[in-house]
Coordinates of C-alpha atoms in Angstrom, one line a residue:
X676 CA -23.7 -10.0 -28.9
X677 CA -25.5 -7.1 -28.9
X678 CA -24.4 -4.2 -26.0
X679 CA -27.3 -3.7 -23.9
X680 CA -26.3 -6.4 -21.6
X681 CA -23.2 -4.6 -21.5
X682 CA -23.7 -1.5 -21.1
X683 CA -24.8 -1.2 -17.5
X684 CA -23.6 1.4 -15.4
X685 CA -25.1 1.1 -11.6
X686 CA -25.5 4.4 -9.0
X687 CA -22.5 2.8 -7.0
X688 CA -20.2 2.8 -9.9
X689 CA -17.6 5.8 -9.8
X690 CA -16.2 7.8 -13.2
X691 CA -13.1 5.4 -12.3
X692 CA -15.1 2.1 -11.9
X693 CA -16.8 2.7 -15.0
X694 CA -13.1 3.4 -16.7
X695 CA -11.7 -0.2 -15.2
X696 CA -14.7 -1.5 -16.6
X697 CA -14.0 -0.5 -19.9
X698 CA -10.4 -1.6 -19.4
X699 CA -11.1 -5.0 -17.9
X700 CA -13.7 -5.8 -20.5
X701 CA -10.9 -5.3 -23.4
X702 CA -8.0 -7.5 -21.4
X703 CA -10.6 -10.0 -20.8
X704 CA -11.4 -10.7 -24.2
X705 CA -8.2 -10.7 -25.5
X706 CA -5.9 -12.2 -23.0
X707 CA -8.3 -14.7 -21.0
X708 CA -11.0 -15.9 -23.3
X709 CA -9.2 -17.7 -26.0
X710 CA -8.0 -20.1 -23.1
X711 CA -11.2 -21.2 -21.6
X712 CA -11.8 -23.8 -23.4
X713 CA -8.5 -25.4 -22.4
X714 CA -9.0 -24.6 -18.8
X715 CA -12.4 -26.6 -18.7
X716 CA -10.6 -29.2 -20.5
X717 CA -7.8 -29.1 -18.1
X718 CA -9.9 -28.8 -14.9
X719 CA -7.7 -25.9 -13.9
X720 CA -6.6 -22.3 -14.5
X721 CA -3.0 -22.7 -15.2
X722 CA -0.3 -20.7 -13.2
X723 CA 0.5 -18.3 -15.6
X724 CA -2.9 -17.0 -16.2
X725 CA -2.6 -16.1 -12.5
X726 CA 0.5 -14.4 -13.4
X727 CA -1.0 -12.5 -16.3
X728 CA -3.9 -11.6 -14.2
X729 CA -1.5 -9.9 -11.8
X730 CA 0.3 -8.5 -14.4
X731 CA -2.9 -6.9 -15.4
X732 CA -4.1 -5.6 -12.5
X733 CA -6.9 -8.2 -11.7
X734 CA -6.3 -9.8 -8.8
X735 CA -6.1 -7.4 -6.0
X736 CA -8.3 -4.2 -7.2
X737 CA -9.1 -2.8 -3.6
X738 CA -6.1 -3.8 -1.7
X739 CA -4.0 -0.9 -0.8
X740 CA -1.4 0.4 -3.2
X741 CA 1.2 0.0 -0.1
X742 CA 0.9 -3.6 -0.5
X743 CA 0.7 -3.9 -4.3
X744 CA -2.6 -3.9 -4.5
X745 CA -4.7 -1.3 -7.4
X746 CA -5.8 1.4 -4.0
X747 CA -9.8 1.3 -5.2
X748 CA -12.9 0.1 -2.9
X749 CA -14.9 -2.8 -3.4
X750 CA -16.8 -0.9 -6.0
X751 CA -13.8 -2.0 -7.8
X752 CA -14.0 -5.8 -7.2
X753 CA -17.5 -5.7 -8.0
X754 CA -16.6 -4.1 -11.3
X755 CA -14.1 -7.1 -11.8
X756 CA -16.5 -9.4 -10.7
X757 CA -19.2 -8.5 -13.1
X758 CA -17.0 -8.5 -16.0
X759 CA -15.4 -12.0 -15.8
X760 CA -18.8 -12.9 -15.7
X761 CA -20.0 -11.3 -18.6
X762 CA -16.8 -12.6 -20.4
X763 CA -18.1 -16.1 -20.4
X764 CA -15.2 -16.5 -17.6
X765 CA -17.3 -17.1 -14.6
X766 CA -17.5 -20.5 -14.5
X767 CA -13.5 -21.0 -13.1
X768 CA -11.6 -18.3 -13.7
X769 CA -14.0 -15.9 -12.4
X770 CA -14.8 -17.6 -8.9
X771 CA -11.0 -18.4 -8.5
X772 CA -10.4 -14.5 -8.5
X773 CA -13.5 -14.1 -6.1
X774 CA -11.7 -16.6 -3.7
X775 CA -8.6 -14.9 -3.8
X776 CA -9.4 -11.2 -3.4
X777 CA -11.4 -12.4 -0.5
X778 CA -8.7 -14.1 1.2
X779 CA -6.6 -10.9 0.6
X780 CA -9.3 -9.1 2.7
X781 CA -8.6 -11.6 5.5
X782 CA -5.1 -10.9 5.3
X783 CA -5.4 -7.0 5.3
X784 CA -7.9 -6.9 7.9
X785 CA -6.6 -9.4 10.4
X786 CA -3.2 -10.6 9.8
X787 CA -0.1 -8.8 11.5
X788 CA 1.7 -6.3 9.7
X789 CA 4.8 -8.5 8.5
X790 CA 2.7 -11.0 7.2
X791 CA 0.6 -8.5 5.5
X792 CA 3.8 -7.1 3.9
X793 CA 5.2 -10.9 2.9
X794 CA 2.0 -11.8 1.5
X795 CA -0.2 -9.3 -0.2
X796 CA 2.4 -8.1 -3.0
X797 CA 2.8 -11.7 -3.6
X798 CA -1.3 -12.2 -4.1
X799 CA -1.4 -8.9 -6.2
X800 CA 1.1 -10.3 -8.5
X801 CA -0.3 -13.7 -8.9
X802 CA 3.0 -15.1 -7.4
X803 CA 0.7 -16.7 -4.1
X804 CA -3.0 -17.9 -4.9
X805 CA -5.2 -17.4 -1.7
X806 CA -8.1 -20.2 -0.8
X807 CA -10.3 -20.3 2.5
X808 CA -11.0 -24.0 3.8
X809 CA -14.4 -23.9 5.8
X810 CA -16.4 -27.1 4.6
X811 CA -15.8 -30.1 6.0
X812 CA -17.5 -33.7 5.5
X813 CA -20.7 -33.7 7.4
X814 CA -20.5 -30.0 8.4
X815 CA -21.5 -28.2 5.1
X816 CA -22.8 -24.8 6.0
X817 CA -22.9 -25.3 10.0
X818 CA -19.5 -23.7 11.0
X819 CA -19.7 -24.1 14.3
X820 CA -19.8 -28.0 14.2
X821 CA -16.6 -28.0 12.6
X822 CA -13.9 -30.7 13.7
X823 CA -10.6 -29.4 12.1
X824 CA -8.6 -29.0 15.4
X825 CA -5.6 -26.8 16.1
X826 CA -4.0 -27.7 19.0
X827 CA -1.6 -25.5 21.1
X828 CA 2.3 -26.1 21.0
X829 CA 5.2 -24.1 21.9
X830 CA 5.6 -21.4 18.7
X831 CA 2.1 -22.0 17.0
X832 CA -0.4 -24.7 16.4
X833 CA -0.6 -28.3 15.1
X834 CA -3.6 -29.0 13.1
X835 CA -5.2 -32.0 12.3
X836 CA -8.5 -32.3 10.2
X837 CA -9.9 -32.7 6.6
X838 CA -11.9 -30.0 4.4
X839 CA -13.7 -30.4 1.2
X840 CA -15.3 -28.6 -1.6
X841 CA -12.2 -25.9 -1.3
X842 CA -12.0 -23.7 -4.0
X843 CA -8.5 -22.7 -5.6
X844 CA -8.0 -26.0 -3.5
X845 CA -5.0 -27.2 -6.2
X846 CA -3.5 -24.0 -6.8
X847 CA -3.6 -22.2 -3.4
X848 CA -0.4 -21.4 -1.8
X849 CA -2.0 -19.5 1.5
X850 CA -5.0 -21.4 2.9
X851 CA -7.0 -19.9 5.8
X852 CA -8.1 -22.8 7.7
X853 CA -11.6 -23.1 10.0
X854 CA -10.0 -24.7 12.9
X855 CA -11.6 -25.6 16.6
X856 CA -9.0 -23.9 19.3
X857 CA -10.9 -24.1 22.2
X858 CA -14.7 -25.0 23.3
X859 CA -17.8 -26.0 20.9
X860 CA -19.6 -23.1 19.1
X861 CA -18.7 -19.9 18.0
X862 CA -16.1 -19.1 20.2
X863 CA -13.9 -21.7 20.2
X864 CA -13.1 -20.9 16.3
X865 CA -9.9 -19.5 14.9
X866 CA -8.6 -18.8 11.6
X867 CA -5.0 -20.1 10.9
X868 CA -3.1 -19.5 7.2
X869 CA -1.5 -22.7 6.1
X870 CA 1.3 -22.2 3.5
X871 CA 1.1 -25.3 1.2
X872 CA 4.5 -26.1 1.8
X873 CA 4.2 -27.0 5.3
X874 CA 5.0 -30.7 6.2
X875 CA 1.7 -32.6 6.7
X876 CA -0.4 -30.5 4.3
X877 CA -1.7 -33.0 1.5
X878 CA -4.1 -31.8 -1.3
X879 CA -6.5 -34.6 -2.3
X880 CA -8.7 -34.8 -5.5
X881 CA -9.3 -32.2 -8.0
X882 CA -13.2 -32.8 -7.4
X883 CA -15.6 -33.3 -10.7
X884 CA -18.5 -31.1 -10.8
X885 CA -21.9 -30.9 -12.3
X886 CA -20.6 -27.3 -13.4
X887 CA -18.0 -24.7 -13.4
X888 CA -15.1 -27.2 -15.2
X889 CA -12.5 -24.9 -14.9
X890 CA -12.3 -24.2 -11.3
X891 CA -10.1 -26.5 -9.1
X892 CA -12.1 -27.7 -6.5
X893 CA -10.2 -29.8 -3.8
X894 CA -10.4 -32.0 -0.8
X895 CA -7.5 -30.7 1.5
X896 CA -5.8 -32.7 4.4
X897 CA -3.7 -31.5 7.7
X898 CA -1.7 -34.0 9.8
X899 CA -0.3 -32.5 12.4
X900 CA 0.7 -29.5 10.1
X901 CA 2.5 -26.9 12.1
X902 CA 1.3 -23.3 11.9
X903 CA 3.7 -20.5 13.7
X904 CA 1.9 -17.9 15.8
X905 CA 1.9 -15.2 13.5
X906 CA -0.4 -16.7 11.1
X907 CA -3.4 -16.4 13.6
X908 CA -5.6 -14.3 12.3
X909 CA -6.4 -11.7 14.7
X910 CA -3.5 -12.5 17.0
X911 CA -5.7 -14.1 19.4
X912 CA -7.7 -17.4 19.7
X913 CA -11.5 -17.3 19.0
X914 CA -12.2 -14.7 17.1
X915 CA -12.7 -16.7 13.9
X916 CA -16.4 -16.8 14.0
X917 CA -16.9 -13.2 14.0
X918 CA -14.0 -12.8 10.9
X919 CA -15.9 -15.2 9.1
X920 CA -19.5 -13.5 9.7
X921 CA -18.0 -10.2 8.7
X922 CA -16.1 -11.5 5.4
X923 CA -19.0 -13.6 4.4
X924 CA -21.6 -10.4 3.7
X925 CA -18.8 -9.6 0.9
X926 CA -18.7 -13.1 -0.4
X927 CA -23.0 -13.1 -0.5
X928 CA -22.6 -9.8 -2.3
X929 CA -20.2 -11.4 -5.1
X930 CA -22.4 -14.3 -5.5
X931 CA -25.4 -12.0 -5.7
X932 CA -23.9 -9.8 -8.4
X933 CA -22.5 -12.6 -9.9
X934 CA -26.5 -14.3 -10.0
X935 CA -28.0 -10.8 -11.5
X936 CA -25.0 -10.7 -14.5
X937 CA -26.0 -14.0 -15.2
X938 CA -29.9 -13.3 -15.6
X939 CA -29.0 -10.2 -17.5
X940 CA -26.6 -12.5 -19.8
X941 CA -29.3 -14.8 -20.3
X942 CA -32.5 -12.7 -21.3
X943 CA -30.2 -10.8 -24.0
X944 CA -28.7 -14.3 -25.5
X945 CA -31.9 -15.6 -25.5
X946 CA -33.8 -12.7 -27.4
X947 CA -30.9 -12.8 -29.6
X948 CA -31.4 -16.2 -30.4
X949 CA -35.6 -15.9 -30.9
X950 CA -35.4 -13.5 -33.4
X951 CA -33.1 -15.4 -35.7
X952 CA -34.8 -19.0 -34.9
X953 CA -38.2 -19.6 -37.0
X954 CA -40.7 -22.3 -36.5
X955 CA -43.7 -23.0 -38.9
X956 CA -42.4 -20.2 -41.1
X957 CA -42.1 -17.3 -38.3
X958 CA -39.6 -16.0 -36.1
X959 CA -39.6 -17.9 -32.4
X960 CA -40.3 -14.0 -31.0
X961 CA -43.1 -13.7 -32.7
X962 CA -45.1 -16.4 -30.8
X963 CA -47.1 -14.6 -27.6
X964 CA -45.6 -17.4 -25.4
X965 CA -42.0 -16.2 -26.2
X966 CA -42.9 -13.1 -25.7
X967 CA -44.8 -13.3 -22.5
X968 CA -41.6 -15.7 -21.2
X969 CA -39.4 -13.2 -21.8
X970 CA -40.8 -10.3 -20.6
X971 CA -41.3 -12.1 -17.0
X972 CA -37.7 -12.7 -17.5
X973 CA -36.4 -9.3 -18.5
X974 CA -38.7 -7.7 -15.4
X975 CA -37.2 -10.6 -13.3
X976 CA -33.5 -9.2 -14.5
X977 CA -34.5 -5.8 -14.2
X978 CA -35.9 -6.0 -10.4
X979 CA -32.6 -8.2 -9.5
X980 CA -30.5 -5.3 -10.5
X981 CA -32.2 -2.6 -8.9
X982 CA -32.0 -5.1 -5.5
X983 CA -28.2 -5.9 -5.9
X984 CA -27.6 -2.0 -6.7
X985 CA -29.0 -1.1 -3.6
X986 CA -27.3 -3.7 -1.4
X987 CA -24.2 -2.4 -2.7
X988 CA -24.5 1.2 -1.9
X989 CA -25.1 0.4 1.8
X990 CA -22.2 -2.0 1.6
X991 CA -19.8 0.7 0.3
X992 CA -21.5 3.3 2.8
X993 CA -21.2 0.4 5.6
X994 CA -24.8 0.1 6.3
X995 CA -25.3 -3.3 4.9
X996 CA -26.3 -5.8 7.9
X997 CA -26.2 -9.7 7.4
X998 CA -29.8 -10.2 7.0
X999 CA -30.4 -7.8 4.1
X1000 CA -26.8 -9.4 2.3
X1001 CA -28.8 -13.1 3.2
X1002 CA -32.0 -11.7 1.4
X1003 CA -29.8 -10.8 -1.8
X1004 CA -28.2 -13.7 -1.7
X1005 CA -31.0 -16.4 -1.6
X1006 CA -33.7 -14.6 -3.6
X1007 CA -31.1 -13.4 -6.4
X1008 CA -29.9 -17.2 -6.9
X1009 CA -33.0 -18.6 -6.7
X1010 CA -34.4 -15.9 -9.6
X1011 CA -31.8 -16.6 -11.3
X1012 CA -31.7 -20.4 -12.0
X1013 CA -35.6 -19.8 -12.8
X1014 CA -34.7 -17.4 -15.5
X1015 CA -32.2 -19.2 -17.4
X1016 CA -34.5 -22.0 -17.0
X1017 CA -37.0 -20.3 -18.9
X1018 CA -34.2 -18.7 -21.3
X1019 CA -32.6 -22.1 -21.9
X1020 CA -36.2 -23.7 -22.6
X1021 CA -36.7 -20.9 -25.6
X1022 CA -33.2 -22.2 -27.3
X1023 CA -34.9 -25.8 -27.6
X1024 CA -32.4 -28.5 -28.3
X1025 CA -29.8 -25.8 -28.6
X1026 CA -29.9 -24.6 -25.3
X1027 CA -28.9 -27.7 -24.1
X1028 CA -25.7 -27.9 -25.9
X1029 CA -22.6 -26.3 -24.0
X1030 CA -21.2 -24.4 -27.6
X1031 CA -24.4 -21.6 -26.5
X1032 CA -23.8 -19.7 -23.9
X1033 CA -27.2 -20.3 -22.5
X1034 CA -26.2 -24.0 -21.8
X1035 CA -22.8 -22.8 -19.6
X1036 CA -24.8 -20.3 -17.6
X1037 CA -27.5 -22.9 -16.8
X1038 CA -24.9 -25.4 -16.1
X1039 CA -22.7 -23.2 -13.7
X1040 CA -25.6 -21.5 -11.7
X1041 CA -26.8 -24.3 -9.8
X1042 CA -24.1 -24.0 -7.3
X1043 CA -25.0 -20.7 -6.2
X1044 CA -27.7 -21.6 -4.0
X1045 CA -25.6 -23.6 -2.3
X1046 CA -22.1 -22.0 -1.7
X1047 CA -21.6 -18.5 1.2
X1048 CA -24.3 -20.4 2.9
X1049 CA -27.0 -22.5 1.2
X1050 CA -30.3 -20.6 0.5
X1051 CA -32.1 -22.3 3.3
X1052 CA -29.4 -21.1 6.0
X1053 CA -29.8 -17.6 4.1
X1054 CA -33.5 -17.9 5.3
X1055 CA -32.6 -18.9 8.8
X1056 CA -30.5 -16.1 9.1
X1057 CA -33.7 -13.7 7.5
X1058 CA -36.0 -15.4 9.8
X1059 CA -34.3 -14.3 13.1
X1060 CA -34.7 -11.0 12.3
X1061 CA -38.5 -11.3 12.2

């Protein structure tokens, strides 16, 4: 692949972020990309890879150094997310790291000093892997309707319920679990950190999916699981919905960034392919239909890049609002799928073969319109602000 899809420097990238981009790219290519096929066959990224990611500083770049992290900002997390996607590792390893980084921020922002000191260094090293357990059978994006219940008992809580579609579900050691601790609606929601060794906690199947084959996605079961008071994020009941909404903006941004990189890669791969492929004696690129389709795709990818860069600038200076993050998430992921579909079509039959990167991009893109809140929910958020 030529460098045009790689050498993109955005206005939110500081000098050290650019340096990180270069170093991360080399590490991913040498240490992780060769294992991609095995992870996809296994349906999971192995623990050794997580420890290696910790060794190279890939797991918590924006967590303060005092807790074992890289001491950077979310710009460094964003650089990492983009490079994992560009390296062809977004369909498993990238989602795992992104989820892990989000868990680290929940702990940094809401956990007690004791728990931060206990958990964050091990998350940065890869010894502990994080997951967020929100979705339940029958609830989907409607977090206010969750049924998993945490009853107060002396010294802590007893959790009973079920979660589904949980990224890192098979690997996770720390599971931020969305529970009902009070009345119906948003005010009765709390976040409790379940440690995987707790009695009554069980993992279900590693679910088979259309895409993201290397990402372990699981059912989780909680049967009278005891969680100590210290594992209640924020220290008080009822703050969970606010905590989720605050962190979900960052999850949407990571999703939006991934969608944009995917578009840029798709255009680049397709340009290279149609220049080398001949039909009826001339290159596919020489046909006007090809030129027009790629002109449209290139324009959409460029608009998406400008949009996401502006959203990142707002996020980093603290002015990003919920409506804007929702706009970015739904529009970028909708546009991503249109661009990828056009690019796959221009590959003809080869575009349907997973040995070609366009097929992997297309396959893995479908879920982006569903997670971090479905695109329909994103439009509801935008509509409320009209």
